[in-house]
XYZ file of C-alpha atoms in Angstrom:
115
model
C 0.000 0.000 0.000
C 2.832 2.366 0.843
C 4.469 1.876 -2.587
C 1.159 2.644 -4.292
C 0.834 5.842 -2.273
C 4.379 6.906 -3.182
C 3.726 6.247 -6.876
C 0.526 8.268 -6.820
C 2.272 11.116 -5.028
C 5.186 11.014 -7.490
C 2.838 10.981 -10.452
C 0.918 13.930 -9.024
C 4.133 15.915 -8.495
C 5.395 15.179 -12.011
C 2.037 16.112 -13.520
C 1.891 19.353 -11.510
C 5.469 20.239 -12.456
C 4.796 19.673 -16.142
C 1.569 21.655 -16.029
C 3.064 24.648 -14.209
C 6.152 24.572 -16.405
C 3.948 24.552 -19.481
C 1.786 27.380 -18.216
C 4.733 29.561 -17.264
C 7.140 28.784 -20.125
C 6.246 31.682 -22.408
C 6.963 35.290 -21.509
C 5.220 38.230 -23.162
C 7.053 39.470 -26.254
C 6.243 41.940 -29.035
C 7.016 40.010 -32.226
C 7.064 43.238 -34.256
C 9.875 44.859 -32.301
C 11.832 42.094 -30.521
C 15.113 40.738 -31.802
C 15.627 37.024 -32.472
C 17.323 36.326 -29.143
C 14.453 37.889 -27.176
C 11.847 35.966 -29.162
C 13.713 32.681 -28.648
C 14.037 33.294 -24.907
C 10.400 34.329 -24.557
C 8.398 31.786 -26.548
C 8.049 28.084 -25.829
C 9.043 25.868 -28.755
C 10.809 28.682 -30.609
C 14.569 28.344 -30.780
C 17.046 30.828 -32.145
C 16.735 29.571 -35.756
C 12.941 29.938 -35.791
C 13.167 33.275 -34.007
C 15.573 34.505 -36.688
C 13.074 33.312 -39.327
C 10.384 35.385 -37.573
C 12.588 38.490 -37.753
C 13.455 37.838 -41.412
C 9.774 37.322 -42.288
C 8.915 40.583 -40.534
C 11.627 42.437 -42.460
C 10.544 40.955 -45.801
C 6.754 41.165 -45.398
C 6.128 43.906 -42.847
C 4.678 43.886 -39.367
C 2.599 40.995 -38.091
C -1.081 41.753 -37.622
C -2.011 38.494 -35.871
C -0.291 35.632 -34.108
C -1.705 33.228 -36.708
C 0.580 34.775 -39.349
C 3.475 32.994 -37.639
C 2.262 29.728 -39.190
C 3.489 31.066 -42.551
C 7.027 30.491 -41.268
C 8.502 27.039 -41.868
C 8.638 25.025 -38.660
C 6.012 27.035 -36.791
C 2.674 25.291 -36.659
C -0.645 26.137 -35.112
C 0.187 24.117 -31.962
C 3.220 26.336 -31.256
C 1.146 29.464 -31.874
C -1.639 28.254 -29.556
C 0.864 27.353 -26.830
C 2.262 30.905 -26.970
C -0.822 32.918 -27.964
C -1.161 34.668 -24.589
C 2.493 35.747 -24.679
C 2.546 37.028 -28.269
C 1.951 40.747 -28.529
C 2.353 43.008 -31.509
C 2.198 46.654 -32.335
C 0.948 47.212 -35.839
C 2.231 50.774 -35.819
C 5.971 51.474 -35.690
C 6.999 53.191 -32.491
C 7.397 56.932 -32.746
C 10.054 58.689 -30.704
C 8.601 60.668 -27.855
C 9.887 64.134 -27.081
C 10.512 64.932 -23.456
C 8.913 68.068 -22.168
C 11.425 70.495 -20.778
C 10.599 72.751 -17.925
C 11.703 76.343 -18.220
C 14.015 77.321 -15.418
C 12.134 80.565 -14.849
C 8.675 79.003 -14.591
C 6.853 79.434 -11.307
C 5.002 76.780 -9.418
C 1.579 77.651 -8.071
C 2.773 77.170 -4.491
C 5.986 79.201 -4.803
C 6.082 82.691 -3.267
C 6.405 85.674 -5.553
C 9.730 87.438 -5.173
């Protein structure tokens, strides 16, 4: 009976470990701006070669509009896309540089005394 209990406990631990590892494997990544290394480190089932293919596809065909477009890349199937769907983000607009607002040195704050 004790061996059965240990086997059940071991099986439960292995199952839990696999499930939590699967659920936490992918990290959010913008596939329209990330480099190949970042994509490979962020997505489950995507190595450096496939990540480089993602970057090359993006450069040749423009920004991705949906995660499903990744299936156009050799070696990336719908199962890989589904496994990573929650982690795949994309901006369809290129990022614009933002200008920092400068404060004039002679500007007065509302709570500063007049001198």
